GROMACS .gro file of C-alpha atoms in nm:
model
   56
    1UNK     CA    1  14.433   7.866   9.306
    2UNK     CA    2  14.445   7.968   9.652
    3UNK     CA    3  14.275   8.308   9.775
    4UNK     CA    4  14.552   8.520   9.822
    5UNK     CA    5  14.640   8.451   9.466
    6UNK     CA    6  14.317   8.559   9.355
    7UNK     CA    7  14.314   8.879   9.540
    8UNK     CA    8  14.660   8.998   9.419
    9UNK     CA    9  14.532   8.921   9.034
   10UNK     CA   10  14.229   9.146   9.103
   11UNK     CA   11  14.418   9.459   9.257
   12UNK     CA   12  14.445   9.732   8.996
   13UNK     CA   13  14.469  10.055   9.090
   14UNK     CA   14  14.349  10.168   8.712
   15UNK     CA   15  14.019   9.930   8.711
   16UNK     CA   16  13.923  10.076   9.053
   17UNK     CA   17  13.973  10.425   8.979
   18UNK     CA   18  13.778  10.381   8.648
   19UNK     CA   19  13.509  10.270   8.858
   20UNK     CA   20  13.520  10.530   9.099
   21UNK     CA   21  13.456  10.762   8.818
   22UNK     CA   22  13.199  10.579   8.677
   23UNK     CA   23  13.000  10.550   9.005
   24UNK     CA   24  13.110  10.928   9.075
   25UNK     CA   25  12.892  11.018   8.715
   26UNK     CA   26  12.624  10.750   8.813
   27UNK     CA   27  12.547  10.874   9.131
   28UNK     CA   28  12.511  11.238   8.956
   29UNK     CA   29  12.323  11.163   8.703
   30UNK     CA   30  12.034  10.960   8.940
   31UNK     CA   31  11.998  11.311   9.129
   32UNK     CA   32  11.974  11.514   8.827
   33UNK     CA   33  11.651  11.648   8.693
   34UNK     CA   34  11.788  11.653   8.357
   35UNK     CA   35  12.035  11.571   8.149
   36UNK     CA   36  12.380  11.669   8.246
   37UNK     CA   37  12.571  11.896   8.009
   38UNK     CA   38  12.958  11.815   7.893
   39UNK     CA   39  13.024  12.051   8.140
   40UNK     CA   40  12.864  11.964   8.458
   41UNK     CA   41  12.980  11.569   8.342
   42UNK     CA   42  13.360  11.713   8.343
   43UNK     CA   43  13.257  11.877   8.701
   44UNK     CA   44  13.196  11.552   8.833
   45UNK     CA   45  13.465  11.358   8.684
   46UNK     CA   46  13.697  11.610   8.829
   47UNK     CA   47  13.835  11.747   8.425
   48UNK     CA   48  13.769  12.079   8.554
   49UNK     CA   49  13.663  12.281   8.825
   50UNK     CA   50  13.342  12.420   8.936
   51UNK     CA   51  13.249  12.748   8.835
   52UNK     CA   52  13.271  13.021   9.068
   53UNK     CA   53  12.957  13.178   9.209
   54UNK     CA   54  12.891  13.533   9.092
   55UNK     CA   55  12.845  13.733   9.413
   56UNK     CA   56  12.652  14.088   9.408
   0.00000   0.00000   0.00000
């Protein structure tokens, strides 16, 4: 099997962006003091959006 071969079998664009996300929710979690909640995780997968900031 040459190497171009090899490269074109490893190329999915689903695989990658599952590990995008994945390192996306790793990344948050290694900052965090705590344990995310299910709605800070959906923040940071990008499932919804970040609340807005109350101003006063």
């Amino acid at each position: 099997m040459r190497l171009s071969e090899l490269d074109r079998r490893l190329h999915d664009d689903v695989a990658l962006g599952e590990i995008e996300l994945v390192s996306e929710l790793l990344s948050a979690v290694a900052v965090a003091d705590r344990r995310l909640t299910d709605a800070e995780i959906d923040i940071v997968l990008g499932v919804s959006e970040e609340p807005a900031v109350e101003r006063r």
